[in-house]
Each structure stands twice: as C-alpha cells, then as structure tokens.
PDB file of C-alpha atoms in Angstrom:
ATOM      1  CA  ALA A   1    -108.365  -4.646-124.575  1.00  0.00           C
ATOM      2  CA  GLN A   2    -109.941  -7.326-126.641  1.00  0.00           C
ATOM      3  CA  LYS A   3    -113.471  -7.045-127.959  1.00  0.00           C
ATOM      4  CA  ILE A   4    -115.430 -10.280-128.102  1.00  0.00           C
ATOM      5  CA  THR A   5    -118.376 -10.674-130.465  1.00  0.00           C
ATOM      6  CA  GLN A   6    -120.960 -13.422-130.450  1.00  0.00           C
ATOM      7  CA  THR A   7    -123.485 -12.832-133.199  1.00  0.00           C
ATOM      8  CA  GLN A   8    -125.920 -15.677-132.472  1.00  0.00           C
ATOM      9  CA  PRO A   9    -128.339 -14.726-129.695  1.00  0.00           C
ATOM     10  CA  GLY A  10    -129.991 -18.138-129.873  1.00  0.00           C
ATOM     11  CA  MET A  11    -129.354 -21.479-131.504  1.00  0.00           C
ATOM     12  CA  PHE A  12    -131.346 -24.680-131.727  1.00  0.00           C
ATOM     13  CA  VAL A  13    -129.916 -28.130-132.315  1.00  0.00           C
ATOM     14  CA  GLN A  14    -131.386 -31.589-132.428  1.00  0.00           C
ATOM     15  CA  GLU A  15    -130.201 -34.010-129.793  1.00  0.00           C
ATOM     16  CA  LYS A  16    -127.150 -36.031-130.907  1.00  0.00           C
ATOM     17  CA  GLU A  17    -126.274 -33.564-133.639  1.00  0.00           C
ATOM     18  CA  ALA A  18    -123.283 -31.209-133.683  1.00  0.00           C
ATOM     19  CA  VAL A  19    -123.560 -27.439-133.331  1.00  0.00           C
ATOM     20  CA  THR A  20    -121.140 -24.565-133.837  1.00  0.00           C
ATOM     21  CA  LEU A  21    -121.289 -21.403-131.753  1.00  0.00           C
ATOM     22  CA  ASP A  22    -119.513 -18.415-133.241  1.00  0.00           C
ATOM     23  CA  CYS A  23    -117.040 -16.103-131.570  1.00  0.00           C
ATOM     24  CA  THR A  24    -114.861 -13.429-133.095  1.00  0.00           C
ATOM     25  CA  TYR A  25    -112.348 -11.278-131.301  1.00  0.00           C
ATOM     26  CA  ASP A  26    -110.467  -8.127-131.959  1.00  0.00           C
ATOM     27  CA  THR A  27    -106.987  -7.728-130.576  1.00  0.00           C
ATOM     28  CA  SER A  28    -103.632  -6.347-131.585  1.00  0.00           C
ATOM     29  CA  ASP A  29    -101.832  -8.560-129.094  1.00  0.00           C
ATOM     30  CA  GLN A  30     -99.659 -11.342-130.459  1.00  0.00           C
ATOM     31  CA  SER A  31    -100.092 -13.513-127.407  1.00  0.00           C
ATOM     32  CA  TYR A  32    -103.558 -14.043-126.019  1.00  0.00           C
ATOM     33  CA  GLY A  33    -105.977 -16.646-124.801  1.00  0.00           C
ATOM     34  CA  LEU A  34    -109.634 -17.324-125.424  1.00  0.00           C
ATOM     35  CA  PHE A  35    -112.068 -19.194-123.239  1.00  0.00           C
ATOM     36  CA  TRP A  36    -115.529 -20.655-123.514  1.00  0.00           C
ATOM     37  CA  TYR A  37    -117.865 -20.895-120.552  1.00  0.00           C
ATOM     38  CA  LYS A  38    -121.255 -22.493-120.121  1.00  0.00           C
ATOM     39  CA  GLN A  39    -123.904 -20.957-117.903  1.00  0.00           C
ATOM     40  CA  PRO A  40    -126.877 -23.205-117.094  1.00  0.00           C
ATOM     41  CA  SER A  41    -130.077 -21.715-115.760  1.00  0.00           C
ATOM     42  CA  SER A  42    -128.680 -22.104-112.237  1.00  0.00           C
ATOM     43  CA  GLY A  43    -126.362 -19.190-112.993  1.00  0.00           C
ATOM     44  CA  GLU A  44    -122.960 -20.663-112.299  1.00  0.00           C
ATOM     45  CA  MET A  45    -120.360 -20.253-115.035  1.00  0.00           C
ATOM     46  CA  ILE A  46    -118.568 -23.438-116.001  1.00  0.00           C
ATOM     47  CA  PHE A  47    -115.232 -23.398-117.817  1.00  0.00           C
ATOM     48  CA  LEU A  48    -115.319 -25.530-120.971  1.00  0.00           C
ATOM     49  CA  ILE A  49    -112.245 -25.014-123.093  1.00  0.00           C
ATOM     50  CA  TYR A  50    -109.246 -22.775-123.694  1.00  0.00           C
ATOM     51  CA  GLN A  51    -107.291 -21.810-126.804  1.00  0.00           C
ATOM     52  CA  GLY A  52    -103.963 -20.032-126.743  1.00  0.00           C
ATOM     53  CA  SER A  53    -102.877 -17.920-129.654  1.00  0.00           C
ATOM     54  CA  TYR A  54     -99.657 -19.878-130.029  1.00  0.00           C
ATOM     55  CA  ASP A  55    -101.219 -23.310-129.696  1.00  0.00           C
ATOM     56  CA  GLU A  56    -100.429 -25.269-132.806  1.00  0.00           C
ATOM     57  CA  GLN A  57    -103.535 -27.370-132.649  1.00  0.00           C
ATOM     58  CA  ASN A  58    -107.165 -26.609-132.035  1.00  0.00           C
ATOM     59  CA  ALA A  59    -108.184 -27.313-128.467  1.00  0.00           C
ATOM     60  CA  THR A  60    -110.403 -30.270-127.660  1.00  0.00           C
ATOM     61  CA  GLU A  61    -112.038 -31.326-124.406  1.00  0.00           C
ATOM     62  CA  GLY A  62    -114.315 -34.312-124.713  1.00  0.00           C
ATOM     63  CA  ARG A  63    -117.301 -33.297-126.837  1.00  0.00           C
ATOM     64  CA  TYR A  64    -116.069 -29.711-127.041  1.00  0.00           C
ATOM     65  CA  SER A  65    -113.604 -28.495-129.626  1.00  0.00           C
ATOM     66  CA  LEU A  66    -112.489 -25.134-130.894  1.00  0.00           C
ATOM     67  CA  ASN A  67    -112.352 -24.181-134.539  1.00  0.00           C
ATOM     68  CA  PHE A  68    -109.597 -21.590-134.170  1.00  0.00           C
ATOM     69  CA  GLN A  69    -108.864 -19.470-137.219  1.00  0.00           C
ATOM     70  CA  LYS A  70    -106.270 -16.917-136.254  1.00  0.00           C
ATOM     71  CA  ALA A  71    -106.281 -15.023-139.541  1.00  0.00           C
ATOM     72  CA  ARG A  72    -110.034 -14.563-139.282  1.00  0.00           C
ATOM     73  CA  LYS A  73    -109.814 -13.878-135.546  1.00  0.00           C
ATOM     74  CA  SER A  74    -112.458 -16.446-134.806  1.00  0.00           C
ATOM     75  CA  ALA A  75    -112.645 -19.104-132.110  1.00  0.00           C
ATOM     76  CA  ASN A  76    -115.847 -21.027-132.701  1.00  0.00           C
ATOM     77  CA  LEU A  77    -116.992 -23.673-130.236  1.00  0.00           C
ATOM     78  CA  VAL A  78    -118.117 -26.983-131.670  1.00  0.00           C
ATOM     79  CA  ILE A  79    -120.235 -29.264-129.515  1.00  0.00           C
ATOM     80  CA  SER A  80    -120.536 -32.747-130.907  1.00  0.00           C
ATOM     81  CA  ALA A  81    -123.327 -35.212-130.132  1.00  0.00           C
ATOM     82  CA  SER A  82    -125.480 -32.614-128.357  1.00  0.00           C
ATOM     83  CA  GLN A  83    -127.255 -33.666-125.197  1.00  0.00           C
ATOM     84  CA  LEU A  84    -130.313 -32.178-123.510  1.00  0.00           C
ATOM     85  CA  GLY A  85    -128.064 -31.042-120.668  1.00  0.00           C
ATOM     86  CA  ASP A  86    -126.139 -28.853-123.091  1.00  0.00           C
ATOM     87  CA  SER A  87    -129.044 -26.398-123.143  1.00  0.00           C
ATOM     88  CA  ALA A  88    -127.567 -23.262-121.593  1.00  0.00           C
ATOM     89  CA  MET A  89    -125.979 -19.904-122.308  1.00  0.00           C
ATOM     90  CA  TYR A  90    -122.496 -20.072-123.797  1.00  0.00           C
ATOM     91  CA  PHE A  91    -119.986 -17.259-123.463  1.00  0.00           C
ATOM     92  CA  CYS A  92    -116.756 -16.623-125.265  1.00  0.00           C
ATOM     93  CA  ALA A  93    -114.225 -14.652-123.232  1.00  0.00           C
ATOM     94  CA  SER A  94    -110.760 -13.185-123.592  1.00  0.00           C
ATOM     95  CA  PHE A  95    -107.943 -13.598-121.094  1.00  0.00           C
ATOM     96  CA  ASP A  96    -108.403  -9.958-120.073  1.00  0.00           C
ATOM     97  CA  MET A  97    -111.923 -10.641-118.857  1.00  0.00           C
ATOM     98  CA  ARG A  98    -114.002  -9.439-121.747  1.00  0.00           C
ATOM     99  CA  PHE A  99    -117.075 -11.549-122.395  1.00  0.00           C
ATOM    100  CA  GLY A 100    -119.240 -11.773-125.473  1.00  0.00           C
ATOM    101  CA  ALA A 101    -122.989 -11.278-125.281  1.00  0.00           C
ATOM    102  CA  GLY A 102    -123.524 -15.011-125.211  1.00  0.00           C
ATOM    103  CA  THR A 103    -125.489 -17.549-127.225  1.00  0.00           C
ATOM    104  CA  ARG A 104    -128.467 -19.385-125.802  1.00  0.00           C
ATOM    105  CA  LEU A 105    -128.339 -22.966-127.007  1.00  0.00           C
ATOM    106  CA  THR A 106    -131.461 -25.109-126.886  1.00  0.00           C
ATOM    107  CA  VAL A 107    -131.171 -28.817-127.546  1.00  0.00           C
ATOM    108  CA  LYS A 108    -134.364 -30.381-128.853  1.00  0.00           C
ATOM    109  CA  PRO A 109    -135.222 -34.021-128.061  1.00  0.00           C
TER     110      PRO A 109
ATOM    111  CA  LYS B   1    -111.395 -28.974-102.957  1.00  0.00           C
ATOM    112  CA  ALA B   2    -114.289 -26.679-102.189  1.00  0.00           C
ATOM    113  CA  GLY B   3    -115.380 -24.381-104.993  1.00  0.00           C
ATOM    114  CA  VAL B   4    -115.901 -20.646-104.946  1.00  0.00           C
ATOM    115  CA  THR B   5    -118.574 -19.673-102.464  1.00  0.00           C
ATOM    116  CA  GLN B   6    -120.609 -16.508-102.450  1.00  0.00           C
ATOM    117  CA  THR B   7    -122.852 -15.178 -99.744  1.00  0.00           C
ATOM    118  CA  PRO B   8    -125.621 -14.364 -99.612  1.00  0.00           C
ATOM    119  CA  ARG B   9    -127.157 -16.097-102.600  1.00  0.00           C
ATOM    120  CA  TYR B  10    -130.149 -13.805-102.739  1.00  0.00           C
ATOM    121  CA  LEU B  11    -130.623 -10.288-101.484  1.00  0.00           C
ATOM    122  CA  ILE B  12    -133.410  -7.742-101.638  1.00  0.00           C
ATOM    123  CA  LYS B  13    -132.656  -4.123-100.872  1.00  0.00           C
ATOM    124  CA  THR B  14    -134.326  -0.777-101.423  1.00  0.00           C
ATOM    125  CA  ARG B  15    -133.016   2.216-103.289  1.00  0.00           C
ATOM    126  CA  GLY B  16    -130.508   4.267-101.363  1.00  0.00           C
ATOM    127  CA  GLN B  17    -129.344   1.402 -99.170  1.00  0.00           C
ATOM    128  CA  GLN B  18    -125.929  -0.149 -99.354  1.00  0.00           C
ATOM    129  CA  VAL B  19    -124.982  -3.786 -99.687  1.00  0.00           C
ATOM    130  CA  THR B  20    -121.921  -5.953 -99.112  1.00  0.00           C
ATOM    131  CA  LEU B  21    -121.381  -9.200-100.958  1.00  0.00           C
ATOM    132  CA  SER B  22    -118.825 -11.788 -99.974  1.00  0.00           C
ATOM    133  CA  CYS B  23    -116.722 -14.215-101.976  1.00  0.00           C
ATOM    134  CA  SER B  24    -114.457 -16.999-100.751  1.00  0.00           C
ATOM    135  CA  PRO B  25    -112.128 -18.251-103.493  1.00  0.00           C
ATOM    136  CA  ILE B  26    -110.864 -21.751-103.977  1.00  0.00           C
ATOM    137  CA  SER B  27    -108.141 -22.557-101.484  1.00  0.00           C
ATOM    138  CA  GLY B  28    -104.791 -21.420-102.831  1.00  0.00           C
ATOM    139  CA  HIS B  29    -106.269 -19.014-105.357  1.00  0.00           C
ATOM    140  CA  ARG B  30    -105.009 -15.483-104.921  1.00  0.00           C
ATOM    141  CA  SER B  31    -106.874 -13.687-107.678  1.00  0.00           C
ATOM    142  CA  VAL B  32    -110.520 -12.741-107.291  1.00  0.00           C
ATOM    143  CA  SER B  33    -112.606 -10.965-109.899  1.00  0.00           C
ATOM    144  CA  TRP B  34    -116.118  -9.621-109.741  1.00  0.00           C
ATOM    145  CA  TYR B  35    -118.653  -9.339-112.533  1.00  0.00           C
ATOM    146  CA  GLN B  36    -122.107  -7.883-112.887  1.00  0.00           C
ATOM    147  CA  GLN B  37    -124.538  -9.716-115.139  1.00  0.00           C
ATOM    148  CA  THR B  38    -127.772  -8.134-116.342  1.00  0.00           C
ATOM    149  CA  PRO B  39    -130.073  -9.040-119.239  1.00  0.00           C
ATOM    150  CA  GLY B  40    -129.421  -5.701-120.895  1.00  0.00           C
ATOM    151  CA  GLN B  41    -125.672  -5.261-120.438  1.00  0.00           C
ATOM    152  CA  GLY B  42    -124.558  -8.866-120.234  1.00  0.00           C
ATOM    153  CA  LEU B  43    -121.457  -9.764-118.259  1.00  0.00           C
ATOM    154  CA  GLN B  44    -119.411  -6.771-117.245  1.00  0.00           C
ATOM    155  CA  PHE B  45    -116.127  -6.798-115.398  1.00  0.00           C
ATOM    156  CA  LEU B  46    -116.162  -4.888-112.124  1.00  0.00           C
ATOM    157  CA  PHE B  47    -112.732  -5.337-110.602  1.00  0.00           C
ATOM    158  CA  GLU B  48    -109.932  -7.757-109.964  1.00  0.00           C
ATOM    159  CA  TYR B  49    -107.928  -8.248-106.812  1.00  0.00           C
ATOM    160  CA  PHE B  50    -104.642 -10.018-106.358  1.00  0.00           C
ATOM    161  CA  SER B  51    -102.699 -10.206-103.122  1.00  0.00           C
ATOM    162  CA  GLU B  52    -105.013  -7.692-101.446  1.00  0.00           C
ATOM    163  CA  THR B  53    -104.496  -5.084-104.147  1.00  0.00           C
ATOM    164  CA  GLN B  54    -106.976  -3.962-106.740  1.00  0.00           C
ATOM    165  CA  ARG B  55    -105.213  -4.595-110.032  1.00  0.00           C
ATOM    166  CA  ASN B  56    -107.913  -3.732-112.520  1.00  0.00           C
ATOM    167  CA  LYS B  57    -111.206  -1.942-112.496  1.00  0.00           C
ATOM    168  CA  GLY B  58    -114.047  -1.904-114.965  1.00  0.00           C
ATOM    169  CA  ASN B  59    -116.107   1.060-116.020  1.00  0.00           C
ATOM    170  CA  PHE B  60    -118.367   1.379-113.012  1.00  0.00           C
ATOM    171  CA  PRO B  61    -119.108   4.390-110.798  1.00  0.00           C
ATOM    172  CA  GLY B  62    -117.380   4.899-107.495  1.00  0.00           C
ATOM    173  CA  ARG B  63    -120.417   3.511-105.669  1.00  0.00           C
ATOM    174  CA  PHE B  64    -118.974   0.118-106.478  1.00  0.00           C
ATOM    175  CA  SER B  65    -115.980  -0.794-104.379  1.00  0.00           C
ATOM    176  CA  GLY B  66    -114.264  -3.873-103.123  1.00  0.00           C
ATOM    177  CA  ARG B  67    -111.448  -5.250-101.103  1.00  0.00           C
ATOM    178  CA  GLN B  68    -109.501  -8.414-100.587  1.00  0.00           C
ATOM    179  CA  PHE B  69    -108.272  -9.797 -97.311  1.00  0.00           C
ATOM    180  CA  SER B  70    -105.039 -11.579 -96.500  1.00  0.00           C
ATOM    181  CA  ASN B  71    -106.785 -14.953 -96.809  1.00  0.00           C
ATOM    182  CA  SER B  72    -107.846 -13.961-100.362  1.00  0.00           C
ATOM    183  CA  ARG B  73    -111.503 -13.655 -99.420  1.00  0.00           C
ATOM    184  CA  SER B  74    -113.072 -10.673-101.094  1.00  0.00           C
ATOM    185  CA  GLU B  75    -115.989  -8.381-100.517  1.00  0.00           C
ATOM    186  CA  MET B  76    -117.667  -5.923-102.798  1.00  0.00           C
ATOM    187  CA  ASN B  77    -119.783  -3.056-101.643  1.00  0.00           C
ATOM    188  CA  VAL B  78    -122.373  -1.037-103.467  1.00  0.00           C
ATOM    189  CA  SER B  79    -123.503   2.168-101.820  1.00  0.00           C
ATOM    190  CA  THR B  80    -126.594   4.227-102.546  1.00  0.00           C
ATOM    191  CA  LEU B  81    -128.267   1.451-104.463  1.00  0.00           C
ATOM    192  CA  GLU B  82    -130.155   2.226-107.647  1.00  0.00           C
ATOM    193  CA  LEU B  83    -132.793   0.157-109.420  1.00  0.00           C
ATOM    194  CA  GLY B  84    -130.300  -0.523-112.190  1.00  0.00           C
ATOM    195  CA  ASP B  85    -127.994  -2.296-109.757  1.00  0.00           C
ATOM    196  CA  SER B  86    -130.349  -5.259-109.746  1.00  0.00           C
ATOM    197  CA  ALA B  87    -128.236  -8.021-111.209  1.00  0.00           C
ATOM    198  CA  LEU B  88    -126.476 -11.304-110.691  1.00  0.00           C
ATOM    199  CA  TYR B  89    -123.070 -10.601-109.188  1.00  0.00           C
ATOM    200  CA  LEU B  90    -120.533 -13.268-109.970  1.00  0.00           C
ATOM    201  CA  CYS B  91    -117.239 -13.810-108.293  1.00  0.00           C
ATOM    202  CA  ALA B  92    -114.435 -15.788-109.917  1.00  0.00           C
ATOM    203  CA  SER B  93    -111.115 -16.956-108.578  1.00  0.00           C
ATOM    204  CA  SER B  94    -107.918 -17.914-110.308  1.00  0.00           C
ATOM    205  CA  PRO B  95    -104.652 -19.312-108.978  1.00  0.00           C
ATOM    206  CA  ARG B  96    -102.564 -16.621-110.627  1.00  0.00           C
ATOM    207  CA  PHE B  97    -102.733 -13.047-111.672  1.00  0.00           C
ATOM    208  CA  ARG B  98    -103.847 -12.365-115.204  1.00  0.00           C
ATOM    209  CA  THR B  99    -101.837 -14.230-117.790  1.00  0.00           C
ATOM    210  CA  ASN B 100    -102.785 -15.426-121.215  1.00  0.00           C
ATOM    211  CA  TYR B 101    -104.069 -18.562-119.567  1.00  0.00           C
ATOM    212  CA  ASN B 102    -106.357 -17.230-116.897  1.00  0.00           C
ATOM    213  CA  GLU B 103    -108.957 -19.900-116.347  1.00  0.00           C
ATOM    214  CA  GLN B 104    -111.409 -18.614-113.833  1.00  0.00           C
ATOM    215  CA  PHE B 105    -113.569 -20.616-111.481  1.00  0.00           C
ATOM    216  CA  PHE B 106    -116.900 -18.992-110.811  1.00  0.00           C
ATOM    217  CA  GLY B 107    -119.124 -19.028-107.794  1.00  0.00           C
ATOM    218  CA  PRO B 108    -122.896 -19.480-107.950  1.00  0.00           C
ATOM    219  CA  GLY B 109    -123.490 -15.736-107.792  1.00  0.00           C
ATOM    220  CA  THR B 110    -125.482 -13.397-105.620  1.00  0.00           C
ATOM    221  CA  ARG B 111    -128.749 -12.235-107.075  1.00  0.00           C
ATOM    222  CA  LEU B 112    -129.413  -8.701-105.902  1.00  0.00           C
ATOM    223  CA  THR B 113    -132.826  -7.140-106.322  1.00  0.00           C
ATOM    224  CA  VAL B 114    -133.229  -3.432-105.664  1.00  0.00           C
ATOM    225  CA  LEU B 115    -136.775  -2.235-105.047  1.00  0.00           C
TER     226      LEU B 115
END
C-alpha cells in the first residue's frame, strides 16, 4: 500500500497569488494514481485533480495543476490566483485510499 | 444527478450504545467506501464494498461493520460505542471497483458524538 506524506500542516497565501502544497508518496507499484481533494469547513470532500503514473503531462484543471515528479515521488498541487474561497483543508490521496494528513490553506485578503 | 447522501447528518450517542449510519451512492455507482476522520488520526479507511461484497477493510476493530445492498446503498454499524469513536464518518462512491483511476465522490458526512 502507498504511504502519502503531506509535511505542511498549514499554509498562508495572499489573495491572487499562487501557492504550492506538497505531497510525497511511497510505492513500489509501476502503475498508480494520485488525487487531490479539498475539504471546506462544511466537511464535504471535493475532488480537484488526478495524476496517473503513466500520464505524459502534468495534470491541469482550471486554476489547479500538479507538479508531478516521478523520480522524486512527489505530486505537489499548485493553485494559481488564489481566492478567498480556496481556504480549506487539502488532502493528497492514493488510488488505494490512503490519505495524507492534509494541509490547511488560508487565503488572506 | 443527485450526489452522495448520508443520514443522519448529526448523531449523539452514549458509550456502550450502537449506531447505524446510512449512505446512498450516486446513481449507477457500485463501489462505496467508508472513512473515519478525527483531528488526531486524520482520514482513515474503514472498508470498501462493491457489488454487495466487502472488498477491502482498514485496520479497525470488529465493532465496526458494514454492508451493501443490491441497490448499492450501504450501511455501517458501530457496536459498543467508545468515546474515541466520535468522528466525522464519510462515505464515498465510485462507478467502478478500485483501479488506478478511482475518483471518489464524497457525501457530506455524519458527525457522530459519543458521550
């Protein structure tokens, strides 16, 4: 099973700036997938973006993109042009349902 | 399409009681997973059901059990509740059994408080 590590318990970013949330994973599988979810204070988990191990390009979804470095086993989430509504917990997860500890992002006006 | 629904949303129980939580997946989704989320332990996988069969189970005691019905709705049961069972219980559904691409759609959760 994969182990997912998020080393940033909390991050602050100024509105309209970009922020990178770190995620590293540990797997011996050749084929795997990684996900990022957002959890607002309401509690519901919202799927943001997916990266497959064989994808040739880094995933992008609107303001979200993944900085995927396979050799380093990292899949960092980049949020561009941060908005106040981006304030939430962010979780990195593996396809076999392992979640990192999460990063609490606070966007400052 | 309606999202994942969980009932009840909030629940207060006392130690020693048992509780049943319900999850209705998105129509057409056959895989349902359950998670426990606490401030101390984070998000932990409980179990996964697909086509009425438990396919995977996390590292939880036998007091935690679940089942899935033919319409893919799922229930989880916790018997002999302990204070440490206080948590947000999240249910997630997926159209397929675990693959490398296993996007899950989460419900709003049931917040269980054990007194």
